[in-house]
Backbone as CSV, one residue per row, in Angstrom:
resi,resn,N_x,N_y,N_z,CA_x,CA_y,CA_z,C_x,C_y,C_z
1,UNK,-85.303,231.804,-43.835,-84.932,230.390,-43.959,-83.746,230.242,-44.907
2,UNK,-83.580,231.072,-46.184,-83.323,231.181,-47.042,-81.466,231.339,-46.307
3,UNK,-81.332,232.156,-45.196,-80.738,232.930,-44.630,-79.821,231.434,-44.057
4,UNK,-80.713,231.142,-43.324,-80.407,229.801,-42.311,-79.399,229.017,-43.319
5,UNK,-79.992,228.232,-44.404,-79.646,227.606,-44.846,-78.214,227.508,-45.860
6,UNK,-77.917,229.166,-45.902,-76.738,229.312,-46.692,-75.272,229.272,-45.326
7,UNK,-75.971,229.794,-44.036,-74.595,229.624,-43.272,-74.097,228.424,-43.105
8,UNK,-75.418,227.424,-43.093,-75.212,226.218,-42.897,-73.699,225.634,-43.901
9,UNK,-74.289,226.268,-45.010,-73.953,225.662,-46.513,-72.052,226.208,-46.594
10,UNK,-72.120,227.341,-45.828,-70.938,227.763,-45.799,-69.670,226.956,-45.049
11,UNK,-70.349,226.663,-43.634,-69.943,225.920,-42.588,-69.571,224.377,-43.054
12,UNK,-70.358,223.846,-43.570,-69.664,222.609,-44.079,-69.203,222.668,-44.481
13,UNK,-69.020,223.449,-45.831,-67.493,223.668,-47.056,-66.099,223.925,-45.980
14,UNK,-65.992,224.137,-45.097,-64.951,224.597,-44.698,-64.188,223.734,-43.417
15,UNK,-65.459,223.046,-43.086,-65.536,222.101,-42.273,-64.489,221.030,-42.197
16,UNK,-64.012,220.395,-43.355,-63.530,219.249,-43.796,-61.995,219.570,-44.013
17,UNK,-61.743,221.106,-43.828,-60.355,221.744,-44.704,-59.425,221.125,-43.680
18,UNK,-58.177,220.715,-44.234,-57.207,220.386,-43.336,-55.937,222.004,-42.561
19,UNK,-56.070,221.779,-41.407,-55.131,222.888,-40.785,-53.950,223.231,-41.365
20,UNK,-54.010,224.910,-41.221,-52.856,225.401,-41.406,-51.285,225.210,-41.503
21,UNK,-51.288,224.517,-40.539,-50.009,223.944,-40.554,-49.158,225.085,-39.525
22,UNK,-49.514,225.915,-39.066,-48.646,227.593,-38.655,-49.512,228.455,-37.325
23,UNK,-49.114,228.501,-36.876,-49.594,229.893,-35.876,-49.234,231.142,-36.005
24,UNK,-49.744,232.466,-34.865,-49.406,233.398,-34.885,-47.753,233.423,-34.853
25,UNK,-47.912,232.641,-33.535,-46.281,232.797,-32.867,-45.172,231.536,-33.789
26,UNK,-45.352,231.327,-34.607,-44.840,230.628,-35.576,-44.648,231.617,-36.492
27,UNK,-45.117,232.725,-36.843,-44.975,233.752,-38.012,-43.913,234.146,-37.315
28,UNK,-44.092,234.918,-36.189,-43.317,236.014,-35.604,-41.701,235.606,-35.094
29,UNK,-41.471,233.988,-35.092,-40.548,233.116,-34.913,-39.429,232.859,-36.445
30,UNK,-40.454,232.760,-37.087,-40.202,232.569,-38.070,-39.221,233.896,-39.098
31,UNK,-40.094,235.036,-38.657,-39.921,236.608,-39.119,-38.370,236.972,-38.608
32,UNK,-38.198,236.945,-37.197,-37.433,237.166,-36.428,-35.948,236.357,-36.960
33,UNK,-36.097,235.163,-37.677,-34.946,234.144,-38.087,-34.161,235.033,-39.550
34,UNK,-35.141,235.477,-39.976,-34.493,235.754,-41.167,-34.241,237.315,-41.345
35,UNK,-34.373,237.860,-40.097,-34.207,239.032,-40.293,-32.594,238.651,-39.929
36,UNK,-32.486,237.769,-38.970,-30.892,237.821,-38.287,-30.041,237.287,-39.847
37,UNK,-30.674,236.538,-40.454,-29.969,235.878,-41.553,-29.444,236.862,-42.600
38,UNK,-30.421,238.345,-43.152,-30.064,239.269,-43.647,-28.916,240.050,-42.729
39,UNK,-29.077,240.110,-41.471,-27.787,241.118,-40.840,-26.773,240.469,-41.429
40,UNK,-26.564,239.074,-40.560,-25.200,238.417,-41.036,-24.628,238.846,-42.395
41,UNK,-25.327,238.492,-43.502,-25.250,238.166,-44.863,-24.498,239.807,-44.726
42,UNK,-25.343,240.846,-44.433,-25.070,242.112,-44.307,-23.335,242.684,-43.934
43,UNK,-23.323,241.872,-42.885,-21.806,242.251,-41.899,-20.275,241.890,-42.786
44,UNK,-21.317,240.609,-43.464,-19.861,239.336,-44.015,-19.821,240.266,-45.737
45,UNK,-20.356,240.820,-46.021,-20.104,242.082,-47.103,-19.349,243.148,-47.040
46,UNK,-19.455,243.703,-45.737,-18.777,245.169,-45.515,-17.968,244.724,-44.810
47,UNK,-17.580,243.276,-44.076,-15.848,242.796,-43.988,-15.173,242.931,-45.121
48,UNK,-15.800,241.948,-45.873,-14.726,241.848,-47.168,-14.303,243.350,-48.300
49,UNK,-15.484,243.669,-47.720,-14.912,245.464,-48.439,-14.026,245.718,-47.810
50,UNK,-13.814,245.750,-46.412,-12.844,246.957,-45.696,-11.442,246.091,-45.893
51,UNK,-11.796,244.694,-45.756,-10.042,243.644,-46.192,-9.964,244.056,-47.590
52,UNK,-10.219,243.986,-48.259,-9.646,244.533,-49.887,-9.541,245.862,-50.019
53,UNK,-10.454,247.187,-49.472,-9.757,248.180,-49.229,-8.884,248.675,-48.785
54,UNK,-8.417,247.619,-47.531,-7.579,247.850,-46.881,-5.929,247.203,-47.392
55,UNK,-6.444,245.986,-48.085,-5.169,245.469,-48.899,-4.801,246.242,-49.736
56,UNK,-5.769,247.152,-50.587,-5.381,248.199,-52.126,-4.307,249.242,-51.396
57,UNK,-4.902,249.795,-50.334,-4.448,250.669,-49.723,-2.960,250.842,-49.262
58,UNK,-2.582,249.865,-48.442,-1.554,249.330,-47.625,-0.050,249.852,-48.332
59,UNK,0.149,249.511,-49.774,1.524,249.616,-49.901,1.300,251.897,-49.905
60,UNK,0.056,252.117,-50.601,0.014,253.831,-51.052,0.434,254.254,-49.302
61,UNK,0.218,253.886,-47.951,0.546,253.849,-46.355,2.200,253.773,-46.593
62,UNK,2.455,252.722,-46.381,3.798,252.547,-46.201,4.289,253.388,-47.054
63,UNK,4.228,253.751,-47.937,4.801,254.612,-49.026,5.359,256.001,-48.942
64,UNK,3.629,256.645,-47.840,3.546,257.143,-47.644,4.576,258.328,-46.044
65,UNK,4.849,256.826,-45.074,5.299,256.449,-43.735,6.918,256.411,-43.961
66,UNK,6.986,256.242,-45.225,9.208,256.141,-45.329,9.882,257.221,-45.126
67,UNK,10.082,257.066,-43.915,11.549,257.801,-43.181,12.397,258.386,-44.212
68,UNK,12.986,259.662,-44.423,13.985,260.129,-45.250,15.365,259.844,-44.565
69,UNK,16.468,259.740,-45.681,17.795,259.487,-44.261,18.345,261.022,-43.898
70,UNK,18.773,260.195,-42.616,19.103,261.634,-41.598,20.197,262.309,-42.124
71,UNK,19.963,263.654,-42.198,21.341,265.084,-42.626,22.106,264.345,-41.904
72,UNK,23.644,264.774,-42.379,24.438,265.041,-41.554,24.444,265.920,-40.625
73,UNK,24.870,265.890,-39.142,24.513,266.466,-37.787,25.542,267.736,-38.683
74,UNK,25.165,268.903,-38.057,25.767,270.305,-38.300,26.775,270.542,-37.164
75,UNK,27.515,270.828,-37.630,29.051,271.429,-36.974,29.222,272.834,-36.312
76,UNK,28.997,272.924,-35.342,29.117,274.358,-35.122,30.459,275.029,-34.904
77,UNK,30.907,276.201,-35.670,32.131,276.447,-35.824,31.956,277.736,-35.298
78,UNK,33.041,277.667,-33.868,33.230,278.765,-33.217,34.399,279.925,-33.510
79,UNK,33.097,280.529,-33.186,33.721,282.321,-34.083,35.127,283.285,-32.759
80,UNK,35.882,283.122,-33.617,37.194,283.681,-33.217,36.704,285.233,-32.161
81,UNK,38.006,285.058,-31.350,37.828,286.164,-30.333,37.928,287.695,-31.295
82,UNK,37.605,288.585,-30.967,38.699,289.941,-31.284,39.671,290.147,-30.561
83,UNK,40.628,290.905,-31.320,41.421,291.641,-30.071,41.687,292.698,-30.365
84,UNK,41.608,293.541,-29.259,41.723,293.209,-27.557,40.208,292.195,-27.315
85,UNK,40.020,291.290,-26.184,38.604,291.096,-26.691,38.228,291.253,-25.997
86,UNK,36.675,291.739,-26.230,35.502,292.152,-25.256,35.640,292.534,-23.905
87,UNK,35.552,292.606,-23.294,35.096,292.577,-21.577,36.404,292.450,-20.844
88,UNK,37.312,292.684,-21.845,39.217,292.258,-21.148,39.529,292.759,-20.110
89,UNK,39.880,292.556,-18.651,39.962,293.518,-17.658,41.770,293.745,-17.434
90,UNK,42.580,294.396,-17.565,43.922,294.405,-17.692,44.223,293.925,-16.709
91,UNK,45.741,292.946,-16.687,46.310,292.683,-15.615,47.717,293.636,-14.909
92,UNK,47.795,294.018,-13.916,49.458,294.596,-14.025,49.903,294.600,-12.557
93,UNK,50.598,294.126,-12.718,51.848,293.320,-11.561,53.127,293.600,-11.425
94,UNK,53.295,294.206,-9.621,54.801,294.500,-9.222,55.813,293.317,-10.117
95,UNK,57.046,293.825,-10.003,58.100,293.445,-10.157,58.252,292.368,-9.424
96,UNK,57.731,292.418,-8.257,57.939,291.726,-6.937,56.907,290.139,-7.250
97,UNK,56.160,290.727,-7.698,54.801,289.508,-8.500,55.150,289.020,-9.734
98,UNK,55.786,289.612,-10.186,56.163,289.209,-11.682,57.141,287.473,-11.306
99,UNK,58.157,287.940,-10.593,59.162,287.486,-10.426,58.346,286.225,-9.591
100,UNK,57.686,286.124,-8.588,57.104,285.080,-8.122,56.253,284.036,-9.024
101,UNK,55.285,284.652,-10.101,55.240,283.816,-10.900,55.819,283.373,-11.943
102,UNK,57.010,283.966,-12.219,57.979,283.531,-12.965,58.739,282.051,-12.634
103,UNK,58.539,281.709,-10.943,59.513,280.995,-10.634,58.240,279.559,-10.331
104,UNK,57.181,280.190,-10.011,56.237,279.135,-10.400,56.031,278.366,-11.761
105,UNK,55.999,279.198,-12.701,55.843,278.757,-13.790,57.380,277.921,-14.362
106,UNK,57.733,278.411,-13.787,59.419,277.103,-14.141,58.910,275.976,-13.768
107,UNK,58.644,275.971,-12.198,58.565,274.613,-11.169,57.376,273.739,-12.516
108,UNK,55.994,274.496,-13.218,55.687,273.694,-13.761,55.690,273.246,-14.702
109,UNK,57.026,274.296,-15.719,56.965,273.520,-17.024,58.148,271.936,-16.581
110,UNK,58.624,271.882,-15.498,59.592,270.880,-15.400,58.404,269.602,-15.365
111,UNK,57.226,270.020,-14.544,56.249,268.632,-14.564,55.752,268.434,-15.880
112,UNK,55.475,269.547,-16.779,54.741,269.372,-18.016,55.331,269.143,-19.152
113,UNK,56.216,269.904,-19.501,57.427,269.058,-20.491,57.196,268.030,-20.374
114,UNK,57.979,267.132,-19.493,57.530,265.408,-20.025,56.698,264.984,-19.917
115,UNK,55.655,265.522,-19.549,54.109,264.587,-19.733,53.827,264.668,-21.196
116,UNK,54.124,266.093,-22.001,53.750,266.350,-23.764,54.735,265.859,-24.205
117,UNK,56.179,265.768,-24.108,57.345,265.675,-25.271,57.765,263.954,-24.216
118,UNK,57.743,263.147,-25.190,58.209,261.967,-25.083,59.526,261.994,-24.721
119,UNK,60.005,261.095,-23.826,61.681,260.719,-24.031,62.724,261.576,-23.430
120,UNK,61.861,262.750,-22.586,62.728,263.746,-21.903,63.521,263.930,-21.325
121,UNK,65.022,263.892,-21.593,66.163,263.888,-20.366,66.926,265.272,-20.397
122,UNK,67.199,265.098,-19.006,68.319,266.160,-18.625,67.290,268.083,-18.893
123,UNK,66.267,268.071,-18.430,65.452,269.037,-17.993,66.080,270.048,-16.965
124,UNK,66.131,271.606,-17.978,66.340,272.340,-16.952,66.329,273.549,-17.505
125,UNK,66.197,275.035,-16.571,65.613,276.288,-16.685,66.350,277.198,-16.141
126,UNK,66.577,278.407,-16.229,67.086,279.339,-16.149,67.257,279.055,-14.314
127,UNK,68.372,279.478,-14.296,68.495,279.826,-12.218,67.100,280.511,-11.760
128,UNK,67.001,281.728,-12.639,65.681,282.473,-12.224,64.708,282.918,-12.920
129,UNK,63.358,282.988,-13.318,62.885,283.627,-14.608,62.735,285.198,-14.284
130,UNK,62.728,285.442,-15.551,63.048,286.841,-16.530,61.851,287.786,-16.495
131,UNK,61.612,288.780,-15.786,60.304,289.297,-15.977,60.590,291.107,-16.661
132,UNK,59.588,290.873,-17.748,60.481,292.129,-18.596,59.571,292.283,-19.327
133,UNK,60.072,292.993,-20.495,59.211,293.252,-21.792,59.297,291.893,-23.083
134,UNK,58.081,292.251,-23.491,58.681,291.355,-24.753,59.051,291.736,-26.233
135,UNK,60.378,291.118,-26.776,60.878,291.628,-27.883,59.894,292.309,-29.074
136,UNK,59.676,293.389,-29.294,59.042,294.059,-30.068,57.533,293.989,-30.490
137,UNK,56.888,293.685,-29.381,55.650,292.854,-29.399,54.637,294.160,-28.799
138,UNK,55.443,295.454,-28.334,54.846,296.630,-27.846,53.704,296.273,-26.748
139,UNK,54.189,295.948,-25.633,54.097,295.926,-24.557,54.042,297.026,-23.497
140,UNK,53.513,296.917,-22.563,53.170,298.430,-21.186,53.970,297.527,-20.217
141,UNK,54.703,297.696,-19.172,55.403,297.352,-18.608,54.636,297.405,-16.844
142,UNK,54.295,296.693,-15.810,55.055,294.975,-16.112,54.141,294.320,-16.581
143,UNK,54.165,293.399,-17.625,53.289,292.503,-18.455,53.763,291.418,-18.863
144,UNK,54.850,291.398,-18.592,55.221,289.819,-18.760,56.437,288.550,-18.246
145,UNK,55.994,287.410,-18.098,56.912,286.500,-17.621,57.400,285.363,-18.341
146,UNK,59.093,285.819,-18.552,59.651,284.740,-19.482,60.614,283.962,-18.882
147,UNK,60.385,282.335,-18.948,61.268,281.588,-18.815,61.818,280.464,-19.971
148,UNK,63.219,280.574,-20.031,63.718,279.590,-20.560,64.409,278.025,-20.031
149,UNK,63.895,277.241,-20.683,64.333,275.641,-20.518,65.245,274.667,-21.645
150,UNK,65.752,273.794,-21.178,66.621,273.246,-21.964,66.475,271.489,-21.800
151,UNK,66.363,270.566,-22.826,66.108,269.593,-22.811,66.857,268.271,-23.616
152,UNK,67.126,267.377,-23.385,67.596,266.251,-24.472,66.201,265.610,-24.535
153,UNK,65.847,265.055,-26.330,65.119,264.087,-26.498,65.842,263.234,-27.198
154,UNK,64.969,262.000,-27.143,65.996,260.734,-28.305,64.898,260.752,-29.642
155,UNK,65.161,260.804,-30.826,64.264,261.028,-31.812,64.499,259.523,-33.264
156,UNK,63.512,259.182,-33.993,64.005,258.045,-34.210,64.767,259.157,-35.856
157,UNK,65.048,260.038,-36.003,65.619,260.253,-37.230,67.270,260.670,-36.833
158,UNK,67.426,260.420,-35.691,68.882,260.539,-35.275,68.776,259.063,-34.309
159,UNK,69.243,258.335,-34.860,69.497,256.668,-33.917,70.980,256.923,-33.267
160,UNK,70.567,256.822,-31.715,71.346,256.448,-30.866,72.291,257.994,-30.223
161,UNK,71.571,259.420,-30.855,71.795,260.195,-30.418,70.690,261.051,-29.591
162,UNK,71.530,261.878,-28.710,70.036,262.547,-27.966,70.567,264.088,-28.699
163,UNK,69.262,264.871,-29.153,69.259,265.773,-29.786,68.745,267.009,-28.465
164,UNK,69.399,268.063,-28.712,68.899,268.698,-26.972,67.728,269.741,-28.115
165,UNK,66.908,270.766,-26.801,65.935,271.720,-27.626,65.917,272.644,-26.976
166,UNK,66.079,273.892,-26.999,65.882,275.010,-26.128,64.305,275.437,-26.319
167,UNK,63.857,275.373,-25.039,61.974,276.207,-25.094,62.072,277.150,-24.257
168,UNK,61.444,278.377,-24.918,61.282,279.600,-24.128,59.463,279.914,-24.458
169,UNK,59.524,280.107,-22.952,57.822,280.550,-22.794,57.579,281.779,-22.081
170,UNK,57.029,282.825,-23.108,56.434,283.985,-22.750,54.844,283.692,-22.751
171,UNK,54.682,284.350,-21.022,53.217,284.830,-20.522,53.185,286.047,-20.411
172,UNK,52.184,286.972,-21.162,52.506,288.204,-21.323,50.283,288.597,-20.763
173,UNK,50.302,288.984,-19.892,49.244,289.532,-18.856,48.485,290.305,-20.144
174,UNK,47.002,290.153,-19.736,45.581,290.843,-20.452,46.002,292.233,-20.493
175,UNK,45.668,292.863,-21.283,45.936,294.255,-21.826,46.960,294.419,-22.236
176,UNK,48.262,293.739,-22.382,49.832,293.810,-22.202,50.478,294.235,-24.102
177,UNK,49.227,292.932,-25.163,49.862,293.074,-26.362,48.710,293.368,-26.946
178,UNK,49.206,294.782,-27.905,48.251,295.258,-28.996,48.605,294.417,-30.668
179,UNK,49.541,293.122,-30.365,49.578,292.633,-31.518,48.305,291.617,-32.261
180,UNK,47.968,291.398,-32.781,46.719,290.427,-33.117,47.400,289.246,-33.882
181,UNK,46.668,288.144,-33.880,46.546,286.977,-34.452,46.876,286.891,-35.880
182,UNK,46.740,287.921,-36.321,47.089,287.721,-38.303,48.535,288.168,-38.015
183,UNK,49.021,288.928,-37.415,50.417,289.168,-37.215,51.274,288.629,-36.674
184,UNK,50.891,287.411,-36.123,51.261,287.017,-35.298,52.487,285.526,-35.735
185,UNK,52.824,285.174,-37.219,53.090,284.533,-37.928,54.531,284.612,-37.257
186,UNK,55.498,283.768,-36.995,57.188,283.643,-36.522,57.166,285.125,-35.345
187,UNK,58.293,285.180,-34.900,58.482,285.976,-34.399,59.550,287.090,-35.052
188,UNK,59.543,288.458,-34.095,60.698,289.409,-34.246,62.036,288.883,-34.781
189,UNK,62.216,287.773,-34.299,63.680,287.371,-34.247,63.928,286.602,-35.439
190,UNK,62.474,285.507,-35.769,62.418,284.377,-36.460,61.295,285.361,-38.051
191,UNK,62.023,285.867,-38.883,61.171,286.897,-40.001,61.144,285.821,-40.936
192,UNK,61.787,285.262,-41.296,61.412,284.461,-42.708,60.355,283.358,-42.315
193,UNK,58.906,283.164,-42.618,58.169,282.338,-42.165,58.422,281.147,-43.586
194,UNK,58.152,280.449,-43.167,58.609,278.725,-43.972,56.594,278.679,-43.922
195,UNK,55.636,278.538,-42.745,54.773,277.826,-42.607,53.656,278.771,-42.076
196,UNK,52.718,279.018,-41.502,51.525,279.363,-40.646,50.209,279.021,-41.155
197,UNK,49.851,278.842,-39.970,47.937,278.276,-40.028,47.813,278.764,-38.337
198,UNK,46.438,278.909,-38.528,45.072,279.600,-37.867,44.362,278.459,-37.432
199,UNK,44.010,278.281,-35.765,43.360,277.087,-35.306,42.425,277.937,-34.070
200,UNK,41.220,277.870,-35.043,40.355,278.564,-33.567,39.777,277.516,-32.545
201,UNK,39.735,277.586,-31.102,39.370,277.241,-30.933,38.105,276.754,-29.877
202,UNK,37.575,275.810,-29.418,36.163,275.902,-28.686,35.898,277.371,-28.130
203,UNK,36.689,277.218,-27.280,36.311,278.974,-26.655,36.545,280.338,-27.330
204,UNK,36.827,279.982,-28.649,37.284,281.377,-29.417,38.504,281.750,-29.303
205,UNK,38.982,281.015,-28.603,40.428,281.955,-28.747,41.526,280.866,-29.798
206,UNK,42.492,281.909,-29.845,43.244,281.672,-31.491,44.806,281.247,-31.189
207,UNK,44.766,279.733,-31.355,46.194,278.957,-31.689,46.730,279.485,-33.215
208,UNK,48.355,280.291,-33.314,48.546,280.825,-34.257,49.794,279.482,-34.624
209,UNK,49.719,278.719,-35.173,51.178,277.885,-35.300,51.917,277.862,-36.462
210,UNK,53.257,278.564,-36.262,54.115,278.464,-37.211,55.286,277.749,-37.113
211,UNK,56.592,277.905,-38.318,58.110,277.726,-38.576,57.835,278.646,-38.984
212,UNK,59.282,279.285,-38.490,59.981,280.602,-39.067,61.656,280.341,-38.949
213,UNK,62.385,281.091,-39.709,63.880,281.189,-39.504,64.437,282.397,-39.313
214,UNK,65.958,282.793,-39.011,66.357,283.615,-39.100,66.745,284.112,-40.771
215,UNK,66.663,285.796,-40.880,66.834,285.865,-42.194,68.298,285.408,-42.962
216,UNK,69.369,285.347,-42.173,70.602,284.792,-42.476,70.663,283.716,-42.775
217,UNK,69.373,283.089,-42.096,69.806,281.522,-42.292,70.806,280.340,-41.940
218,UNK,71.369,281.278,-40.734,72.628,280.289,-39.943,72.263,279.259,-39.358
219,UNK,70.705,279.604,-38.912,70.158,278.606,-37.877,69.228,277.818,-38.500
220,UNK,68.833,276.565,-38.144,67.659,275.657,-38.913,66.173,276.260,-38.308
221,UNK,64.730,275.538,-38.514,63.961,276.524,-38.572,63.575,276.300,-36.922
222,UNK,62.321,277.180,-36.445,62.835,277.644,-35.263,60.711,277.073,-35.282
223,UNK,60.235,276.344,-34.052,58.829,276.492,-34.262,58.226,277.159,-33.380
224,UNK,57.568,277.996,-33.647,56.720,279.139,-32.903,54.870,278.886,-32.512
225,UNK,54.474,279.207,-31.435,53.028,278.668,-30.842,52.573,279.871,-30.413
226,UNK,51.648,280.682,-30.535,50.801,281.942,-29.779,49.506,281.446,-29.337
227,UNK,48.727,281.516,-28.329,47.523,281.186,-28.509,47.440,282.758,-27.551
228,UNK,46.215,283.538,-28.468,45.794,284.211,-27.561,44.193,283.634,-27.192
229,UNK,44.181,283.964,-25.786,43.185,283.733,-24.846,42.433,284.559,-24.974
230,UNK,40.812,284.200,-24.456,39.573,285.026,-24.658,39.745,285.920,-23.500
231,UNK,40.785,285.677,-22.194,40.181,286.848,-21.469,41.455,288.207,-21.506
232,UNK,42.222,287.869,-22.681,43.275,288.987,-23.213,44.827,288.373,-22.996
233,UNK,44.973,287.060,-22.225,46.168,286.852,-22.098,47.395,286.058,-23.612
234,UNK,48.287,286.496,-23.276,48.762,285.611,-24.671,50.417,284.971,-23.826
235,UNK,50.167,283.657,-24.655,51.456,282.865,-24.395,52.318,282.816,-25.573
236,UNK,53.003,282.476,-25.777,54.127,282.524,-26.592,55.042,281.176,-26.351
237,UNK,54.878,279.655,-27.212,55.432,278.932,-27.059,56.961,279.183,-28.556
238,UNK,57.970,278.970,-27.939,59.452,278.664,-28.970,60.264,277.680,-28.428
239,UNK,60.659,276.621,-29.872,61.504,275.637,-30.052,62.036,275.830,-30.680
240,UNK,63.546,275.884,-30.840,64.927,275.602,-31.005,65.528,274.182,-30.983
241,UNK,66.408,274.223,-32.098,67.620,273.499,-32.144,68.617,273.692,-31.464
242,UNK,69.566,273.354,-30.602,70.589,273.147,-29.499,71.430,272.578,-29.188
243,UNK,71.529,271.723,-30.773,72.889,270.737,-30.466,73.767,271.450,-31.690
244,UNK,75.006,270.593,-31.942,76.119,271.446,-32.955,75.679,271.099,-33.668
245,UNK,76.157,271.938,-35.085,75.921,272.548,-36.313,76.176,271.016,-37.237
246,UNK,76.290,270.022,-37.112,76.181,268.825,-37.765,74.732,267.663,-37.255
247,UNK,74.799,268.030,-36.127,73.702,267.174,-35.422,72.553,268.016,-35.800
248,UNK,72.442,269.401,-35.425,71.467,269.776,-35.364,70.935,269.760,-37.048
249,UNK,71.830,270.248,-38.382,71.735,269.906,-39.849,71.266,269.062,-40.296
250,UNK,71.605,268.267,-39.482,71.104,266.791,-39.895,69.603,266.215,-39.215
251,UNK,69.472,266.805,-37.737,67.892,266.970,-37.267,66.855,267.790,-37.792
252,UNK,67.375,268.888,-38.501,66.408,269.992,-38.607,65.602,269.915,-40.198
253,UNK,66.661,268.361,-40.514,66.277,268.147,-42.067,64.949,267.426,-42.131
254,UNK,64.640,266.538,-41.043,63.785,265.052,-40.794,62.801,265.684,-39.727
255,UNK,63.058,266.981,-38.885,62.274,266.465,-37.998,62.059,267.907,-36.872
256,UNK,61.158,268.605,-36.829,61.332,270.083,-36.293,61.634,269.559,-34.013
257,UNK,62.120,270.889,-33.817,62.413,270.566,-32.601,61.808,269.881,-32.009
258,UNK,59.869,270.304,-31.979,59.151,269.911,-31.374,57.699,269.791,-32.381
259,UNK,56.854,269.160,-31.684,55.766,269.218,-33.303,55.028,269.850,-32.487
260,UNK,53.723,269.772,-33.593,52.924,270.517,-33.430,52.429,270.433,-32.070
261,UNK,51.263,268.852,-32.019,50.386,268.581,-30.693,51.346,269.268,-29.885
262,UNK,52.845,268.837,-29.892,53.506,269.143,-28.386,53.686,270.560,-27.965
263,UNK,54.192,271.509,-29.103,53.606,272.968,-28.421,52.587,273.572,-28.379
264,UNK,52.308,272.987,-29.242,50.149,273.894,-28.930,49.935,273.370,-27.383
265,UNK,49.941,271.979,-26.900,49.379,271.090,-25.518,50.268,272.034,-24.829
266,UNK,51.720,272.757,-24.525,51.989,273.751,-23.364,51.523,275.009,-24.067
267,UNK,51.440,275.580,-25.002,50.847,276.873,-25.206,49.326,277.267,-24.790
268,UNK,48.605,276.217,-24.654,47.347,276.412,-24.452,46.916,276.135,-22.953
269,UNK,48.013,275.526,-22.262,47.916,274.751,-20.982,47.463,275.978,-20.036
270,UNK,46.577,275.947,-19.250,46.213,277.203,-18.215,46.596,277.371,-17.491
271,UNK,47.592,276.406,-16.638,48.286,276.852,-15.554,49.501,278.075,-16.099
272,UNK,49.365,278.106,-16.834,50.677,279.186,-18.143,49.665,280.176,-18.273
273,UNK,49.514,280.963,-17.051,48.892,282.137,-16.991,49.342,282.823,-15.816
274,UNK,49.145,284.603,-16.063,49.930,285.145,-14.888,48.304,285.138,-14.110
275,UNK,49.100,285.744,-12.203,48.038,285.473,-11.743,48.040,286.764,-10.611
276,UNK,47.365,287.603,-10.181,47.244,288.846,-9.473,47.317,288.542,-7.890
């Protein structure tokens, strides 16, 4: 009875209590809200780390990223032929051949002269060119073709006169000269050198350009052009003075026959080669 009467006793006490206010699925609703509320909170932390790490960082980057300025590009400077040079296969030609390109090579210094030397009048060349040896240059015979030309230019250090120039051009055939490039300063004829320089060039082969005079000194100075060629050939450009001994005194003071660009541009020219 005793028993009875206490469940009773229990049951009413509890009877009267006002509800929870909550359910299961109200916990688990509830649980679920604030877990998302910790992620967020979570995410919006380790943004602002990586923006301020990333701001500290930024200039030590760029800093890091600066371009050095660029070398100057390198020059490649081409290395002079030898002579005789390399792989030279000799040239050697009848009398009969000599003489044919002798008369070619006239026909084209008449086109090429005035395309290099400004102001060109009264152009003209031997009746026939010269096929022979060349003056002390120790030569094998036949090896070479020389023609001479004769020219008026108008120059501005003589006003209102035309000053004439004698050019003689030796083509002397591969294997022909055992002379080299350091020796090569004026010629046999022209010994007192006034000037020389050394111009190598792209292909190795060697523009020698001087003034030279005679050792007497009767004559004003005389300008001399060699280029030897890489496959053994050598040209031989010469300018002269050609007018009388007052004109020319008075030109040779201001102003050489011909300059430089203009005999190096026929000394180097390739059609100014012999041909088999």
């Amino acid at each position: 009875m005793q028993e009875e009467l206490l469940r009773e006793g229990m049951r009413a006490a509890v009877a009267d209590e006002p509800p929870l206010g909550f359910g299961p699925n109200d916990l688990v609703a509830e649980a679920r809200r604030r877990q998302r509320r910790r992620r967020a909170m979570i995410g919006a932390v380790v943004a602002t780390l990586v923006v301020v790490v990333g701001a500290a960082t930024a200039p030590s980057m760029l800093h890091t990223m600066t371009v050095p300025p660029a070398s100057p590009p390198q020059v490649a400077v081409p290395e002079p032929i030898g002579w005789a040079p390399t792989g030279m296969v000799p040239l050697r030609l009848t009398d009969q051949q000599l003489v044919a390109e002798g008369e070619r090579i006239k026909g084209y210094l008449a086109e090429a002269v005035p395309e290099v030397v400004p102001a060109v009048r009264d152009f003209t060349t031997e009746p026939g060119a010269k096929p022979g040896l060349g003056l002390g240059l120790r030569t094998s015979p036949p090896a070479e073709v020389y023609v001479s030309a004769a020219f008026a230019r108008t120059v501005e250090a003589v006003p209102g006169k035309a000053v004439s120039v004698e050019l003689a051009v030796r083509v002397f055939a591969p294997g022909s000269v055992e002379r080299s490039p350091a020796q090569a300063c004026g010629t046999p004829l022209f010994r007192v050198i006034l000037q020389c320089a050394q111009h190598v060039q792209a292909d190795g082969s060697v523009v020698v350009d001087s003034v030279a005079t005679m050792e007497d000194g009767r004559y004003p100075p005389s300008h001399v052009v060699h280029h030897f060629r890489a496959d053994g050939t050598l040209v031989v450009a010469t300018a002269s003075h050609f007018s009388d001994g007052e004109l020319r005194r008075m030109y040779a003071m201001t102003q050489p026959p011909m300059d430089s660009p203009e005999l190096i541009a026929l000394a180097t020219d390739p059609q100014l080669a012999l041909r088999p």
